[in-house]
């Protein structure tokens, strides 16, 4: 469990209200809303396209059980019009990410801005000491970028992910530069470690598939059996080696390098 999960668990469930909206925890009754958001081609135009049936079912099951997941309800007619979620950012340890999806019927009325601003403000007030909050959107998604900038979030980084240029925002504040200098430096360091590992990997290491579960027991036996440090990664060296530097891949196929005497 991450620090963000722990922080959310201490303050959840929470309901938020604005002039026009009610943000309440997602329930199983919101399954149809989740399906509509995940399969609408307009909603998903900058999110990789409509989700598969398996992913829809997984999200329908996970949202009601996940702290930080709100259904956005329009007060005027009681209609559920979107989702706002705050949860751990998978890119940077210790950071929380706010994400949002609104039905097309709610677009162009400022409802998305109102909902996201409420959630961001709540996080800042409720969990002030639990790391930075981020929002990531495609560089090409002009509407989403305008939304984030309109609520005072600042562009602090750009990078490529899922084959598209992404923009990373965080709430502006007196300590923004300090927090992000540390966060971005950590991410750059991780990228450089992976690049270095790939460049120096042995022939055996280069043959490792991206999906390490595809290795047979015999193939696994050829690799170093140690799980070095807290990384617990499969090592790209043959069994029995003793150099200080270890080269390997994480379960997602990403290359990493680490020192045998490092406890992380």
CSV table of C-alpha atoms in Angstrom, one decimal:
chain,number,residue,atom,x,y,z
A,1,UNK,CA,0.0,0.0,0.0
A,2,UNK,CA,1.4,3.4,-1.0
A,3,UNK,CA,1.6,6.5,1.2
A,4,UNK,CA,-1.2,8.0,-1.0
A,5,UNK,CA,-3.4,5.0,-0.3
A,6,UNK,CA,-2.8,5.4,3.4
A,7,UNK,CA,-3.5,9.1,3.4
A,8,UNK,CA,-6.8,8.5,1.5
A,9,UNK,CA,-7.8,5.8,3.8
A,10,UNK,CA,-7.7,8.2,6.7
A,11,UNK,CA,-10.1,10.7,5.2
A,12,UNK,CA,-12.3,8.5,3.1
A,13,UNK,CA,-15.3,8.4,2.5
A,14,UNK,CA,-15.7,12.1,1.7
A,15,UNK,CA,-18.5,14.0,-0.2
A,16,UNK,CA,-17.8,17.3,-1.8
A,17,UNK,CA,-20.4,20.0,-2.9
A,18,UNK,CA,-20.2,23.0,-5.2
A,19,UNK,CA,-22.9,25.3,-6.4
A,20,UNK,CA,-23.9,22.9,-9.2
A,21,UNK,CA,-22.4,19.6,-8.3
A,22,UNK,CA,-22.3,16.9,-5.7
A,23,UNK,CA,-19.2,14.6,-5.7
A,24,UNK,CA,-20.0,11.4,-3.8
A,25,UNK,CA,-18.1,8.1,-3.6
A,26,UNK,CA,-18.7,5.8,-6.6
A,27,UNK,CA,-21.2,2.9,-5.9
A,28,UNK,CA,-22.1,-0.3,-7.7
A,29,UNK,CA,-25.2,1.6,-9.0
A,30,UNK,CA,-22.8,3.7,-11.1
A,31,UNK,CA,-21.9,0.8,-13.3
A,32,UNK,CA,-23.7,2.2,-16.3
A,33,UNK,CA,-22.0,5.5,-16.0
A,34,UNK,CA,-18.6,3.8,-15.8
A,35,UNK,CA,-19.4,1.8,-18.9
A,36,UNK,CA,-20.6,4.9,-20.8
A,37,UNK,CA,-17.5,6.9,-19.9
A,38,UNK,CA,-15.1,4.0,-20.8
A,39,UNK,CA,-16.7,3.2,-24.1
A,40,UNK,CA,-17.7,6.6,-25.5
A,41,UNK,CA,-15.4,7.4,-28.5
A,42,UNK,CA,-15.5,11.2,-27.7
A,43,UNK,CA,-14.7,10.8,-24.0
A,44,UNK,CA,-11.9,8.4,-24.9
A,45,UNK,CA,-10.4,10.3,-27.8
A,46,UNK,CA,-7.3,11.3,-25.8
A,47,UNK,CA,-7.3,8.2,-23.6
A,48,UNK,CA,-6.4,5.5,-25.9
A,49,UNK,CA,-9.9,4.8,-27.4
A,50,UNK,CA,-12.8,2.8,-26.0
A,51,UNK,CA,-11.9,0.3,-23.3
A,52,UNK,CA,-12.3,-3.4,-23.7
A,53,UNK,CA,-15.1,-5.3,-22.0
A,54,UNK,CA,-12.6,-6.8,-19.6
A,55,UNK,CA,-11.3,-3.4,-18.5
A,56,UNK,CA,-14.9,-2.0,-18.2
A,57,UNK,CA,-15.8,-4.9,-15.9
A,58,UNK,CA,-12.6,-4.4,-13.9
A,59,UNK,CA,-13.3,-0.7,-13.4
A,60,UNK,CA,-16.9,-1.3,-12.5
A,61,UNK,CA,-15.7,-3.5,-9.7
A,62,UNK,CA,-12.8,-1.5,-8.5
A,63,UNK,CA,-14.2,2.1,-8.4
A,64,UNK,CA,-16.7,1.4,-5.6
A,65,UNK,CA,-14.0,-0.2,-3.5
A,66,UNK,CA,-11.3,2.4,-4.1
A,67,UNK,CA,-10.8,5.5,-1.8
A,68,UNK,CA,-10.6,8.7,-3.8
A,69,UNK,CA,-13.1,7.8,-6.5
A,70,UNK,CA,-16.1,10.2,-6.9
A,71,UNK,CA,-19.2,10.2,-9.1
A,72,UNK,CA,-20.0,13.7,-10.2
A,73,UNK,CA,-23.7,14.4,-9.9
A,74,UNK,CA,-25.4,17.4,-11.4
A,75,UNK,CA,-27.5,18.9,-8.6
A,76,UNK,CA,-30.1,20.5,-10.9
A,77,UNK,CA,-31.4,17.1,-12.2
A,78,UNK,CA,-29.6,14.5,-10.1
A,79,UNK,CA,-27.9,13.1,-13.1
A,80,UNK,CA,-24.5,11.4,-12.8
A,81,UNK,CA,-22.3,13.1,-15.4
A,82,UNK,CA,-18.7,12.1,-14.7
A,83,UNK,CA,-16.0,10.7,-12.5
A,84,UNK,CA,-13.1,12.3,-10.7
A,85,UNK,CA,-10.4,10.1,-9.1
A,86,UNK,CA,-7.5,10.9,-6.9
A,87,UNK,CA,-5.1,8.0,-6.4
A,88,UNK,CA,-1.4,7.0,-6.4
A,89,UNK,CA,0.6,8.3,-9.5
A,90,UNK,CA,2.3,5.2,-11.1
A,91,UNK,CA,5.1,7.4,-12.5
A,92,UNK,CA,6.4,8.9,-9.3
A,93,UNK,CA,6.4,7.3,-5.9
A,94,UNK,CA,4.7,9.4,-3.3
A,95,UNK,CA,2.7,11.6,-5.7
A,96,UNK,CA,-1.0,11.5,-6.1
A,97,UNK,CA,-2.7,11.9,-9.5
A,98,UNK,CA,-6.1,13.5,-10.2
A,99,UNK,CA,-7.9,12.1,-13.2
A,100,UNK,CA,-11.3,13.0,-14.6
A,101,UNK,CA,-13.8,12.0,-17.3
A,102,UNK,CA,-17.1,13.8,-18.1
A,103,UNK,CA,-19.9,12.8,-20.4
A,104,UNK,CA,-20.2,14.9,-23.5
A,105,UNK,CA,-23.6,16.3,-22.3
A,106,UNK,CA,-21.7,18.1,-19.5
A,107,UNK,CA,-19.0,19.6,-21.7
A,108,UNK,CA,-18.7,23.3,-22.3
A,109,UNK,CA,-20.5,24.3,-19.2
A,110,UNK,CA,-17.6,24.5,-16.7
A,111,UNK,CA,-18.8,21.5,-14.8
A,112,UNK,CA,-15.5,19.6,-15.3
A,113,UNK,CA,-13.5,22.6,-14.1
A,114,UNK,CA,-15.8,22.9,-11.0
A,115,UNK,CA,-15.5,19.2,-10.2
A,116,UNK,CA,-11.7,18.9,-10.6
A,117,UNK,CA,-11.1,22.2,-8.7
A,118,UNK,CA,-13.2,20.9,-5.8
A,119,UNK,CA,-11.2,17.6,-5.6
A,120,UNK,CA,-7.8,19.3,-5.9
A,121,UNK,CA,-8.8,21.9,-3.2
A,122,UNK,CA,-10.0,19.0,-0.9
A,123,UNK,CA,-6.7,17.1,-1.3
A,124,UNK,CA,-4.6,20.2,-0.6
A,125,UNK,CA,-6.6,20.9,2.6
A,126,UNK,CA,-7.2,17.3,3.8
A,127,UNK,CA,-3.8,15.8,3.0
A,128,UNK,CA,-1.3,18.8,3.0
A,129,UNK,CA,1.8,16.8,3.9
A,130,UNK,CA,1.4,13.8,1.7
A,131,UNK,CA,3.4,14.8,-1.4
A,132,UNK,CA,2.6,16.6,-4.6
A,133,UNK,CA,-0.6,16.2,-6.6
A,134,UNK,CA,-0.3,15.8,-10.4
A,135,UNK,CA,-2.5,15.8,-13.4
A,136,UNK,CA,-1.4,14.3,-16.8
A,137,UNK,CA,-3.1,15.0,-20.1
A,138,UNK,CA,-2.1,14.7,-23.7
A,139,UNK,CA,-0.5,17.8,-25.1
A,140,UNK,CA,-3.0,17.6,-28.0
A,141,UNK,CA,-5.9,17.8,-25.5
A,142,UNK,CA,-6.4,21.5,-25.5
A,143,UNK,CA,-9.7,21.5,-23.6
A,144,UNK,CA,-8.2,19.4,-20.7
A,145,UNK,CA,-5.1,21.6,-20.6
A,146,UNK,CA,-7.3,24.7,-20.4
A,147,UNK,CA,-9.3,23.2,-17.6
A,148,UNK,CA,-6.2,22.5,-15.5
A,149,UNK,CA,-4.7,25.9,-16.2
A,150,UNK,CA,-8.0,27.6,-15.3
A,151,UNK,CA,-7.9,26.1,-11.8
A,152,UNK,CA,-4.4,27.3,-11.2
A,153,UNK,CA,-2.4,24.2,-12.1
A,154,UNK,CA,1.0,24.8,-13.6
A,155,UNK,CA,2.8,22.8,-16.4
A,156,UNK,CA,6.0,21.4,-14.9
A,157,UNK,CA,7.0,18.6,-17.3
A,158,UNK,CA,6.4,17.1,-20.7
A,159,UNK,CA,7.2,13.5,-21.7
A,160,UNK,CA,6.2,10.7,-24.0
A,161,UNK,CA,3.9,8.0,-22.8
A,162,UNK,CA,1.7,5.5,-24.7
A,163,UNK,CA,3.2,6.9,-27.9
A,164,UNK,CA,1.9,10.4,-27.3
A,165,UNK,CA,3.3,13.6,-25.9
A,166,UNK,CA,2.0,14.2,-22.4
A,167,UNK,CA,1.8,17.3,-20.2
A,168,UNK,CA,2.2,17.0,-16.4
A,169,UNK,CA,0.6,19.7,-14.2
A,170,UNK,CA,0.7,20.4,-10.5
A,171,UNK,CA,-1.0,23.0,-8.3
A,172,UNK,CA,1.0,26.2,-8.3
A,173,UNK,CA,2.4,27.3,-4.9
A,174,UNK,CA,5.3,28.7,-3.0
A,175,UNK,CA,7.0,25.3,-2.8
A,176,UNK,CA,6.1,24.1,-6.3
A,177,UNK,CA,9.7,24.4,-7.7
A,178,UNK,CA,11.3,22.7,-4.8
A,179,UNK,CA,8.8,19.7,-4.8
A,180,UNK,CA,9.1,19.3,-8.6
A,181,UNK,CA,12.8,19.7,-8.7
A,182,UNK,CA,13.0,16.6,-6.5
A,183,UNK,CA,10.3,14.7,-8.2
A,184,UNK,CA,11.4,15.2,-11.8
A,185,UNK,CA,15.0,14.5,-10.8
A,186,UNK,CA,14.0,11.2,-9.4
A,187,UNK,CA,12.1,10.3,-12.6
A,188,UNK,CA,15.0,11.3,-14.8
A,189,UNK,CA,17.4,9.2,-12.6
A,190,UNK,CA,15.2,6.2,-13.0
A,191,UNK,CA,15.0,6.6,-16.8
A,192,UNK,CA,18.8,6.9,-17.0
A,193,UNK,CA,19.4,3.8,-14.9
A,194,UNK,CA,17.2,1.8,-17.3
A,195,UNK,CA,18.9,3.2,-20.4
A,196,UNK,CA,22.3,2.3,-18.9
A,197,UNK,CA,21.2,-1.2,-18.0
A,198,UNK,CA,20.0,-1.9,-21.5
A,199,UNK,CA,23.2,-0.6,-23.0
A,200,UNK,CA,25.4,-2.8,-20.8
A,201,UNK,CA,23.2,-5.9,-20.6
A,202,UNK,CA,24.7,-9.3,-21.5
A,203,UNK,CA,23.6,-11.3,-24.4
A,204,UNK,CA,21.5,-13.5,-22.1
A,205,UNK,CA,19.9,-10.4,-20.6
A,206,UNK,CA,19.1,-9.0,-24.0
A,207,UNK,CA,17.2,-12.2,-24.7
A,208,UNK,CA,14.9,-11.8,-21.8
A,209,UNK,CA,11.3,-11.3,-23.0
A,210,UNK,CA,9.2,-8.3,-21.9
A,211,UNK,CA,6.8,-10.7,-20.3
A,212,UNK,CA,9.0,-12.5,-17.8
A,213,UNK,CA,6.2,-15.0,-16.9
A,214,UNK,CA,6.8,-16.5,-20.4
A,215,UNK,CA,10.1,-17.9,-19.3
A,216,UNK,CA,10.2,-21.7,-18.7
A,217,UNK,CA,11.5,-23.2,-15.5
A,218,UNK,CA,14.6,-24.2,-17.4
A,219,UNK,CA,15.2,-20.7,-18.7
A,220,UNK,CA,14.7,-19.2,-15.3
A,221,UNK,CA,17.3,-21.7,-13.9
A,222,UNK,CA,19.9,-20.2,-16.2
A,223,UNK,CA,19.5,-16.8,-14.6
A,224,UNK,CA,20.9,-15.5,-11.3
A,225,UNK,CA,18.5,-16.8,-8.7
A,226,UNK,CA,19.1,-13.9,-6.2
A,227,UNK,CA,16.5,-11.2,-5.7
A,228,UNK,CA,18.9,-8.3,-5.1
A,229,UNK,CA,17.8,-5.6,-2.6
A,230,UNK,CA,14.1,-4.7,-2.3
A,231,UNK,CA,13.8,-4.5,-6.1
A,232,UNK,CA,13.4,-8.3,-6.3
A,233,UNK,CA,14.0,-8.2,-10.0
A,234,UNK,CA,15.1,-11.1,-12.2
A,235,UNK,CA,18.8,-10.6,-12.9
A,236,UNK,CA,20.1,-10.6,-16.5
A,237,UNK,CA,23.3,-12.3,-15.5
A,238,UNK,CA,23.9,-16.1,-15.5
A,239,UNK,CA,23.8,-17.9,-12.2
A,240,UNK,CA,26.9,-17.8,-10.0
A,241,UNK,CA,28.1,-14.3,-11.0
A,242,UNK,CA,29.4,-11.9,-8.3
A,243,UNK,CA,29.9,-8.5,-9.9
A,244,UNK,CA,28.7,-5.5,-7.9
A,245,UNK,CA,26.5,-4.2,-10.8
A,246,UNK,CA,23.4,-6.2,-11.6
A,247,UNK,CA,21.4,-5.7,-14.8
A,248,UNK,CA,17.9,-6.9,-15.2
A,249,UNK,CA,14.3,-6.2,-16.0
A,250,UNK,CA,11.3,-5.4,-14.0
A,251,UNK,CA,8.1,-7.4,-14.4
A,252,UNK,CA,6.8,-4.8,-16.9
A,253,UNK,CA,9.9,-5.4,-19.1
A,254,UNK,CA,11.6,-2.1,-18.1
A,255,UNK,CA,15.4,-2.3,-17.8
A,256,UNK,CA,17.0,-1.4,-14.4
A,257,UNK,CA,20.5,-1.5,-12.9
A,258,UNK,CA,21.4,-1.6,-9.3
A,259,UNK,CA,24.4,-2.3,-7.0
A,260,UNK,CA,24.5,-5.5,-5.0
A,261,UNK,CA,25.3,-3.7,-1.8
A,262,UNK,CA,22.5,-1.2,-2.2
A,263,UNK,CA,19.5,-1.7,0.1
A,264,UNK,CA,16.5,0.0,-1.5
